[in-house]
Coordinates of C-alpha atoms in Angstrom, one line a residue:
Chain A
M1 CA -4.4 8.0 127.8
R2 CA -8.2 9.1 127.9
D3 CA -10.6 6.4 129.9
G4 CA -12.7 4.7 127.6
Q5 CA -11.1 5.7 124.4
P6 CA -10.0 3.3 122.0
I7 CA -6.6 4.7 121.3
A8 CA -4.3 2.0 121.3
K9 CA -1.0 3.5 120.6
E10 CA -1.3 7.3 120.7
P11 CA 0.8 9.3 122.8
G12 CA -0.8 10.9 125.9
G13 CA -0.3 14.0 128.1
G14 CA 3.4 14.7 129.3
D15 CA 4.9 12.7 126.4
L16 CA 7.5 14.5 124.4
V17 CA 6.4 14.1 120.1
R18 CA 7.3 15.5 117.0
R19 CA 5.1 18.5 116.0
H20 CA 6.6 20.9 113.4
R21 CA 8.1 19.8 110.8
L22 CA 11.3 21.4 109.7
S23 CA 9.8 23.2 106.8
T24 CA 7.2 24.7 108.9
R25 CA 10.2 26.1 111.5
L26 CA 12.2 27.6 108.7
W27 CA 9.1 29.0 107.5
H28 CA 8.2 30.2 110.6
W29 CA 11.3 31.9 111.7
L30 CA 12.0 33.2 107.8
N31 CA 8.7 35.1 108.8
V32 CA 9.6 36.7 111.9
V33 CA 12.2 38.3 110.5
A34 CA 10.4 39.1 106.9
L35 CA 7.2 40.5 108.8
T36 CA 8.8 42.6 111.0
V37 CA 10.8 44.3 107.9
M38 CA 7.7 44.3 105.5
L39 CA 5.6 46.3 108.5
M40 CA 8.2 48.3 109.6
S41 CA 9.6 49.6 106.6
G42 CA 5.9 49.8 105.3
L43 CA 5.0 51.9 108.1
M44 CA 7.7 54.3 106.7
I45 CA 6.7 54.3 103.4
F46 CA 3.3 55.0 104.8
N47 CA 4.6 58.2 106.6
A48 CA 5.1 59.3 103.3
H49 CA 1.5 60.1 102.4
P50 CA -0.3 59.4 105.5
R51 CA -3.7 59.4 103.8
L52 CA -5.4 56.5 102.5
Y53 CA -8.3 56.5 99.6
W54 CA -10.5 54.1 97.8
G55 CA -10.6 54.1 94.1
E56 CA -7.7 54.6 91.2
Y57 CA -6.8 58.1 92.4
G58 CA -6.3 60.3 95.7
A59 CA -3.7 63.1 96.5
D60 CA -4.0 65.9 98.8
P61 CA -7.0 67.6 97.0
D62 CA -9.0 64.2 97.4
R63 CA -11.2 62.9 100.3
P64 CA -9.2 60.3 102.1
W65 CA -10.9 57.6 104.4
L66 CA -8.1 57.4 106.6
E67 CA -5.4 60.0 107.6
I68 CA -2.7 60.2 110.5
V69 CA -1.6 63.8 110.7
A70 CA -0.6 66.8 112.9
D71 CA -3.6 69.5 113.0
D72 CA -3.6 72.6 113.2
K73 CA -3.4 73.0 117.0
D74 CA -0.2 70.6 116.6
R75 CA -2.2 67.5 118.3
G76 CA -1.6 64.0 116.6
V77 CA -4.6 63.1 115.0
L78 CA -6.2 59.5 113.2
R79 CA -9.0 60.2 111.4
L80 CA -11.5 57.7 110.1
G81 CA -13.9 59.0 107.9
S82 CA -15.7 61.4 110.3
L83 CA -14.3 59.9 113.3
A84 CA -11.4 61.9 114.5
V85 CA -9.0 60.3 117.6
E86 CA -6.3 62.3 119.5
T87 CA -3.2 60.5 119.1
T88 CA -0.4 63.2 120.3
G89 CA 3.0 61.2 121.4
L90 CA 1.8 57.8 119.5
L91 CA 0.5 58.9 116.0
G92 CA 0.9 62.2 114.0
V93 CA 3.0 64.1 116.7
W94 CA 5.9 62.2 118.7
S95 CA 9.0 63.0 120.2
D96 CA 12.3 60.9 119.1
G97 CA 15.2 59.5 121.0
E98 CA 16.7 63.0 121.4
G99 CA 13.3 64.3 122.6
R100 CA 12.9 66.3 119.3
V101 CA 9.0 66.3 118.3
R102 CA 8.4 64.7 115.0
R103 CA 5.0 65.2 112.6
R104 CA 5.0 62.1 111.1
A105 CA 2.6 59.2 111.4
F106 CA 4.2 56.5 112.7
P107 CA 6.7 57.1 115.4
G108 CA 10.7 56.0 114.9
W109 CA 10.5 53.2 117.1
A110 CA 8.1 51.6 114.7
T111 CA 9.9 52.4 111.2
I112 CA 12.7 51.0 109.5
P113 CA 14.7 53.3 109.5
A114 CA 13.7 55.1 112.2
G115 CA 14.5 58.6 110.8
Y116 CA 12.5 59.7 108.0
D117 CA 13.8 58.2 105.0
L118 CA 11.5 56.9 101.9
A119 CA 13.9 55.6 99.7
A120 CA 15.7 53.3 102.1
A121 CA 12.6 52.1 103.6
R122 CA 11.5 51.3 99.8
L123 CA 14.9 49.3 99.4
W124 CA 14.2 47.0 102.6
H125 CA 10.5 46.8 101.6
F126 CA 11.1 45.4 97.9
A127 CA 14.2 43.4 99.1
F128 CA 12.2 41.5 101.9
A129 CA 9.2 41.3 99.7
W130 CA 10.9 38.4 97.6
V131 CA 11.8 36.8 100.9
L132 CA 8.5 36.9 101.8
A133 CA 6.9 36.1 98.6
F134 CA 8.8 33.2 97.5
G135 CA 8.8 31.7 101.2
L136 CA 5.2 31.9 101.0
L137 CA 5.1 30.2 97.6
C138 CA 7.5 27.7 98.5
Y139 CA 5.9 26.8 101.6
L140 CA 2.4 26.6 100.3
L141 CA 3.9 24.0 97.4
W142 CA 6.1 22.0 100.0
S143 CA 2.4 22.0 102.2
L144 CA 0.8 20.4 99.3
A145 CA 3.4 18.0 98.4
N146 CA 4.0 16.7 102.0
G147 CA 0.4 16.7 103.1
H148 CA 0.4 19.2 106.1
I149 CA -2.4 21.2 104.2
R150 CA -4.7 18.4 103.7
R151 CA -3.8 16.6 107.1
D152 CA -3.2 19.3 109.4
L153 CA -5.2 22.4 107.7
H154 CA -8.1 21.1 106.1
I155 CA -11.0 21.5 107.9
D156 CA -13.6 18.8 107.9
A157 CA -17.7 18.8 107.8
A158 CA -17.9 18.1 111.5
E159 CA -15.7 20.5 112.2
W160 CA -17.6 23.3 110.1
R161 CA -20.5 22.6 112.3
P162 CA -21.7 25.9 114.2
A163 CA -22.3 24.0 117.3
H164 CA -18.3 22.5 117.1
I165 CA -17.0 26.3 116.1
W166 CA -19.2 27.7 119.2
H167 CA -18.1 24.7 121.4
D168 CA -13.9 25.7 120.4
V169 CA -15.0 29.4 120.9
K170 CA -16.2 28.8 124.4
Q171 CA -13.4 26.4 125.0
H172 CA -11.0 29.5 124.1
A173 CA -12.7 32.0 126.0
R174 CA -12.5 29.9 129.1
L175 CA -8.7 29.3 128.4
R176 CA -9.3 25.3 128.4
F177 CA -7.0 24.3 125.6
P178 CA -6.9 20.7 124.4
T179 CA -4.9 17.9 126.4
G180 CA -3.1 14.9 125.8
A181 CA -3.6 13.3 122.5
A182 CA -6.1 16.2 121.2
A183 CA -3.0 18.5 121.2
L184 CA -1.5 16.8 118.6
R185 CA -3.9 18.3 116.1
Y186 CA -5.1 22.0 115.5
N187 CA -8.5 23.0 116.5
V188 CA -10.7 24.8 114.3
L189 CA -10.1 28.1 115.5
Q190 CA -6.8 27.4 114.8
K191 CA -7.4 26.2 111.5
L192 CA -9.3 29.0 110.5
A193 CA -6.6 31.7 111.7
Y194 CA -3.8 29.6 110.0
A195 CA -5.5 29.3 106.6
A196 CA -6.6 32.7 107.0
V197 CA -2.9 33.7 107.0
L198 CA -1.7 31.5 104.5
F199 CA -4.6 31.6 101.9
V200 CA -5.9 35.3 102.4
L201 CA -3.9 38.1 104.3
L202 CA -0.3 37.0 103.1
P203 CA -1.5 36.7 99.5
L204 CA -3.8 39.9 99.7
A205 CA -0.5 41.8 101.1
I206 CA 1.2 40.5 98.3
V207 CA -1.2 41.0 95.2
T208 CA -2.1 44.6 96.6
G209 CA 1.6 45.2 97.0
L210 CA 2.5 44.3 93.2
A211 CA -0.8 46.2 92.2
M212 CA 0.6 49.3 93.4
S213 CA 3.3 49.4 91.0
P214 CA 3.3 51.4 87.8
G215 CA 5.5 48.9 85.8
M216 CA 2.9 46.0 87.0
D217 CA 0.1 47.6 86.2
A218 CA 1.2 47.9 83.0
A219 CA 2.3 44.5 82.5
W220 CA -1.1 43.2 84.3
P221 CA -3.7 45.7 84.5
W222 CA -6.1 43.2 85.8
L223 CA -3.9 42.9 89.0
T224 CA -4.6 46.8 89.8
E225 CA -8.3 46.8 88.4
L226 CA -9.2 43.8 90.5
W227 CA -9.0 45.8 93.5
G228 CA -10.8 49.0 91.8
G229 CA -7.6 51.3 91.4
R230 CA -4.2 51.8 92.8
Q231 CA -5.5 53.4 95.6
S232 CA -8.1 50.8 96.5
A233 CA -5.0 48.1 96.5
R234 CA -2.8 50.4 98.9
S235 CA -5.9 50.8 101.1
L236 CA -6.6 46.6 101.5
H237 CA -2.5 46.5 101.5
F238 CA -2.9 48.3 104.8
I239 CA -5.7 47.2 106.0
A240 CA -3.9 43.0 105.1
A241 CA -1.2 44.4 107.4
F242 CA -2.9 45.4 110.1
A243 CA -4.8 42.2 110.0
L244 CA -1.8 40.3 110.2
V245 CA -0.4 42.8 113.1
G246 CA -3.6 41.3 114.8
F247 CA -3.1 38.1 114.5
V248 CA 0.5 38.0 115.2
I249 CA -1.1 39.2 118.6
V250 CA -3.3 37.1 119.1
H251 CA -0.8 34.5 118.2
L252 CA 1.7 35.6 120.9
V253 CA -1.1 35.6 123.4
M254 CA -2.1 32.2 122.8
V255 CA 1.7 30.9 122.8
V256 CA 1.8 32.6 126.3
L257 CA -1.3 31.2 127.9
A258 CA -0.2 27.5 126.2
G259 CA 2.8 27.8 127.7
P260 CA 5.6 29.6 126.1
F261 CA 8.4 27.4 126.6
N262 CA 7.0 24.4 125.5
E263 CA 5.6 26.0 122.2
V264 CA 8.7 28.2 121.3
R265 CA 10.6 24.8 121.6
A266 CA 8.2 22.9 119.6
M267 CA 8.6 26.1 116.8
V268 CA 12.7 25.6 117.2
T269 CA 13.1 21.8 117.7
G270 CA 10.0 20.3 116.6
R271 CA 9.5 18.5 119.8
Y272 CA 6.6 19.3 121.7
R273 CA 5.5 17.9 125.5
L274 CA 1.8 17.2 125.2
P275 CA 0.0 18.8 128.0
G276 CA -1.3 16.7 130.6
E277 CA -5.0 16.4 131.5
R278 CA -6.9 18.7 133.3
G279 CA -6.4 18.2 136.9
R280 CA -3.4 16.3 137.1
Chain B
M1 CA 17.4 26.7 122.4
I2 CA 16.7 30.0 124.4
T3 CA 20.0 31.0 123.1
R4 CA 19.4 30.0 119.8
R5 CA 16.0 31.8 119.8
G6 CA 18.4 34.7 121.5
L7 CA 20.8 34.6 118.6
L8 CA 17.9 34.7 116.3
G9 CA 16.7 37.8 117.7
A10 CA 19.7 39.2 118.0
G11 CA 20.7 38.6 114.6
A12 CA 17.4 39.7 113.3
G13 CA 17.7 42.9 115.6
G14 CA 21.4 43.8 114.6
L15 CA 20.5 43.8 111.4
L16 CA 17.5 46.1 111.5
L17 CA 19.3 48.4 113.9
S18 CA 22.2 48.5 111.2
G19 CA 19.9 49.7 108.7
C20 CA 21.3 51.0 105.4
D21 CA 24.1 52.8 107.4
R22 CA 26.1 49.6 106.6
P23 CA 27.5 49.9 102.9
S24 CA 27.5 45.6 102.7
V25 CA 23.8 45.7 104.1
R26 CA 22.5 48.5 101.5
S27 CA 24.7 46.9 98.4
L28 CA 22.6 43.5 99.0
L29 CA 19.3 45.4 99.4
E30 CA 20.0 47.4 96.4
S31 CA 21.3 44.1 94.2
A32 CA 17.2 43.3 95.1
A33 CA 16.3 46.3 93.2
G34 CA 17.9 45.1 89.9
L35 CA 15.7 42.1 90.3
H36 CA 12.5 44.5 89.9
E37 CA 13.6 46.2 87.0
D38 CA 14.8 42.9 85.2
S39 CA 11.4 41.2 86.4
Q40 CA 9.1 43.9 85.3
R41 CA 10.8 44.2 81.8
L42 CA 10.4 40.3 81.4
I43 CA 6.6 40.2 82.3
A44 CA 5.6 43.5 80.7
G45 CA 7.7 43.4 77.6
K46 CA 9.0 46.4 76.2
Q47 CA 5.7 47.4 74.9
A48 CA 3.1 46.7 77.3
L49 CA 1.3 49.8 77.4
A50 CA 0.1 51.9 80.9
R51 CA -3.4 51.6 81.4
E52 CA -5.5 54.6 79.8
F53 CA -8.8 56.2 81.4
P54 CA -11.8 57.5 80.5
E55 CA -12.1 61.3 80.9
S56 CA -14.8 60.5 83.5
A57 CA -12.2 58.7 85.7
M58 CA -9.6 62.0 86.0
S59 CA -9.0 63.4 89.5
P60 CA -11.0 66.5 89.9
Q61 CA -7.8 68.4 90.9
F62 CA -4.2 67.3 90.0
R63 CA -1.8 67.7 92.6
V64 CA 0.7 70.2 91.8
N65 CA 4.3 68.6 93.1
G66 CA 8.0 69.6 93.1
S67 CA 9.0 72.9 91.6
R68 CA 6.1 75.2 91.1
E69 CA 8.4 77.7 89.3
V70 CA 11.7 78.6 88.0
A71 CA 13.9 81.4 89.3
D72 CA 16.3 81.1 86.4
S73 CA 16.2 84.7 84.3
G74 CA 16.4 83.3 80.9
Y75 CA 13.5 80.9 81.7
R76 CA 11.3 83.7 83.2
A77 CA 12.1 86.1 79.9
H78 CA 10.7 83.0 77.8
L79 CA 7.6 82.3 80.1
A80 CA 7.0 85.9 79.8
E81 CA 7.0 86.1 76.0
G82 CA 4.7 82.7 75.9
F83 CA 8.3 80.8 75.1
S84 CA 7.5 82.2 71.3
R85 CA 11.4 82.3 71.1
W86 CA 11.9 78.8 73.3
R87 CA 13.6 76.3 71.5
L88 CA 14.1 72.7 73.0
A89 CA 17.6 71.4 72.6
V90 CA 18.2 68.0 71.3
D91 CA 22.0 66.9 71.1
G92 CA 24.6 64.7 72.5
L93 CA 24.8 61.6 70.8
V94 CA 22.8 62.5 67.7
R95 CA 23.7 63.1 64.0
R96 CA 22.1 65.9 63.8
P97 CA 21.4 68.3 66.7
L98 CA 18.2 70.2 67.1
A99 CA 16.9 73.5 68.1
L100 CA 13.0 72.7 68.2
P101 CA 10.3 75.7 68.7
L102 CA 7.4 75.2 71.0
A103 CA 5.0 75.4 67.3
Y104 CA 7.3 73.1 65.9
L105 CA 6.3 70.1 68.7
M106 CA 2.7 71.3 68.4
A107 CA 2.7 70.7 64.8
L108 CA 4.3 67.2 65.1
P109 CA 2.0 63.9 65.1
Q110 CA 0.3 64.5 68.8
R111 CA -0.5 61.6 71.1
E112 CA -3.5 62.2 74.1
Q113 CA -3.5 59.7 76.9
I114 CA -5.1 60.0 80.2
T115 CA -2.9 58.3 82.4
R116 CA -2.3 58.2 86.0
H117 CA 0.4 59.7 87.7
D118 CA 1.8 57.4 90.6
C119 CA 4.0 59.6 93.3
V120 CA 6.9 57.5 95.0
E121 CA 5.1 58.7 98.1
G122 CA 2.0 56.8 97.3
W123 CA -0.6 59.4 96.2
S124 CA -1.9 59.1 92.3
A125 CA -3.7 61.7 90.6
I126 CA -5.3 61.0 86.8
G127 CA -4.6 63.6 84.4
K128 CA -4.6 63.9 80.2
W129 CA -1.9 64.6 78.3
Q130 CA -1.0 65.7 74.8
G131 CA 2.5 66.2 72.9
P132 CA 4.7 64.3 70.3
Q133 CA 6.1 61.0 71.1
L134 CA 9.8 61.5 72.0
S135 CA 10.6 58.5 69.5
R136 CA 9.5 61.0 66.7
V137 CA 12.1 64.0 68.1
L138 CA 14.6 61.2 68.5
D139 CA 14.4 60.0 64.9
L140 CA 14.3 63.7 63.8
A141 CA 18.1 64.0 65.7
G142 CA 19.2 60.4 64.5
L143 CA 20.9 58.8 67.4
L144 CA 23.9 57.6 67.1
P145 CA 24.6 53.5 67.5
E146 CA 26.5 54.3 70.9
A147 CA 23.5 56.1 72.5
R148 CA 22.1 54.3 75.5
Y149 CA 20.2 56.7 77.6
I150 CA 18.3 60.1 76.9
V151 CA 18.6 62.8 79.5
F152 CA 16.2 65.5 80.8
H153 CA 17.8 68.8 81.3
C154 CA 15.5 70.8 83.3
A155 CA 15.4 74.7 84.1
D156 CA 14.3 74.1 87.6
R157 CA 16.7 73.7 90.5
F158 CA 16.4 72.2 94.0
G159 CA 19.1 74.6 96.1
T160 CA 21.8 74.7 93.6
A161 CA 21.2 71.3 92.0
P162 CA 19.6 71.4 88.9
Y163 CA 16.5 69.3 88.2
Y164 CA 17.6 66.2 85.8
E165 CA 16.1 63.1 84.7
S166 CA 16.9 60.0 82.4
I167 CA 15.4 57.0 80.7
D168 CA 16.8 54.1 78.8
L169 CA 15.9 53.3 75.2
V170 CA 13.6 51.1 75.8
D171 CA 11.5 53.9 77.5
A172 CA 12.3 56.5 75.5
F173 CA 11.0 54.6 72.4
H174 CA 7.9 53.6 74.3
P175 CA 4.6 54.4 72.2
Q176 CA 3.3 56.6 75.4
T177 CA 6.6 58.3 75.9
I178 CA 5.6 61.9 75.1
L179 CA 6.9 65.1 75.5
A180 CA 3.7 66.8 77.0
W181 CA 3.0 70.8 76.2
R182 CA -0.3 70.1 76.8
M183 CA -2.5 69.0 80.1
N184 CA -6.2 68.6 80.5
G185 CA -7.1 70.4 77.4
Q186 CA -4.9 73.4 78.5
P187 CA -1.5 74.4 77.6
L188 CA 0.8 72.7 80.1
P189 CA 0.6 75.4 83.2
L190 CA 3.6 76.7 84.9
V191 CA 3.2 74.9 88.0
H192 CA 3.2 71.4 86.1
G193 CA 6.2 71.9 84.3
A194 CA 5.7 74.6 81.0
P195 CA 6.4 74.7 78.3
L196 CA 7.2 70.9 78.3
R197 CA 7.1 67.6 80.3
L198 CA 7.9 64.4 80.0
R199 CA 5.7 61.5 80.4
V200 CA 7.0 58.2 80.8
E201 CA 3.9 56.5 81.9
R202 CA 5.4 53.0 83.6
Q203 CA 7.2 54.8 86.0
L204 CA 6.8 57.0 89.1
G205 CA 6.4 60.7 89.2
Y206 CA 10.1 61.5 90.0
K207 CA 10.8 60.6 86.3
Q208 CA 8.3 62.9 84.7
A209 CA 10.5 65.9 84.4
K210 CA 9.2 69.2 84.4
F211 CA 10.4 72.1 82.5
V212 CA 12.2 70.5 79.9
M213 CA 15.0 72.4 77.9
R214 CA 17.2 70.1 76.7
I215 CA 17.5 66.5 75.7
E216 CA 21.1 64.9 75.3
A217 CA 21.8 61.1 74.4
R218 CA 24.6 59.7 75.9
T219 CA 26.4 56.4 76.5
S220 CA 26.7 56.5 80.0
L221 CA 25.3 58.5 83.3
A222 CA 28.6 58.6 85.0
G223 CA 30.0 62.0 85.0
L224 CA 27.2 63.6 84.8
Y225 CA 26.1 65.2 88.3
G226 CA 26.0 63.1 91.0
G227 CA 26.0 60.4 88.5
K228 CA 22.9 58.1 89.1
G229 CA 20.9 59.7 86.4
G230 CA 18.7 61.8 88.3
Y231 CA 18.4 64.5 90.8
W232 CA 16.4 62.6 93.2
E233 CA 18.7 59.4 92.5
D234 CA 21.6 61.6 93.2
A235 CA 20.0 63.6 96.2
G236 CA 17.5 61.1 98.0
D237 CA 19.0 57.8 96.8
Y238 CA 15.9 57.0 94.8
Q239 CA 16.0 54.2 92.4
W240 CA 16.9 55.1 88.8
Y241 CA 14.5 52.4 87.4
A242 CA 11.1 53.6 89.2
G243 CA 8.8 51.2 87.9
I244 CA 7.9 49.9 91.2

């Protein structure tokens, strides 16, 4: 318990407390599987046409804003607008498990299946799309009903204050994480990150994915028009996927920094040991 | 706890590594594919139209894909004659088998549509297509009640396998399903499937059969080539329903 603060029965550093609800834990581990399959099968689908465009149409005669290809000197190249980065060994040109040189955008270790197979990648991608989309829908509805969103993710006026956000940024930069009872609550950067994933990135990935389907385009034309066309939707789908990859990387780094055993235990069993006061 | 995480990891990893090699995994994934057709048909209804575009939205250059030409000598003779003696065969489960000259197809009421062609690989091109609706040709032939699928037999081959495609009657009688003999204001070029190409606008590019020689009405797709209803469905395991 902190000195001078009237927190009568609040748990303090060192206590084992309930942290994550069952719904959060189930959804978390379901997403570990679903997002992994979606990303890796998606990279294989990208390999079928490793170019991204803006607008409604876009094919080989048109100008991409991003492409990952083998150039005329057989080097792997990532081109972003007028910028070109050599990526031989990682992207564009790489060697497979048997040492054979492959000329595809993403390497076999990053794709499902490992060898080029667009039909199989589509089967994986579209089957797990149901898991991802309905998992998200159920979790959002459940979290609305049980108060998780209101209680744990809602950012109040005090937290929106730039000074408060800046304070949190500085604390993160110094790797000083909340301790004791303060660690029970998400801090504002956590809330922003989780809200971005829940309400922006996952829905964006799902909706832009649907927008690429010619059948959906006939059913709900506004869904594709909203993004400025099928190729824009495909570009945004790719951007959303890599923003999610970025989130996962930061998320994993934070788990490691905050104490991986305690954090993973909390996400498996729901029980979390509150970190003690600094200096103890 | 670590064990549980380890188990989860191993389970997910095993699932991923086994890929589609395991028949049980594959059939599970394919059962999800069946959901796509049902759910899209439910959402779109039978008559929802693919979006049509103004001329200003057309691709400056429409990417050529699949066969660019046909080796078959009979086809090449027709090509040399400008398809003046060529006939489209319409047969199978029909009351009146037909052999329609190109001039006849041109003289039927026409539909012109500027639509987006979406390849399974991810690219798109917008072009203008013109031709009679397939429904008119099918009505001329008169489908028998047991007809369930319309098969398009093509002149081009991949190796020894002839290209073919098939659609069900929902798409066959859809107003935008046309037999295009004209593209971007010109007679259909050889590379795009002269003299006749199917346009079934709510599905992906591999359904848009080029070099169509014969239309056959059937009860089932079983027993025809690989039995999956199309060249890519047989050879590459693409899904027969290509609305996604």
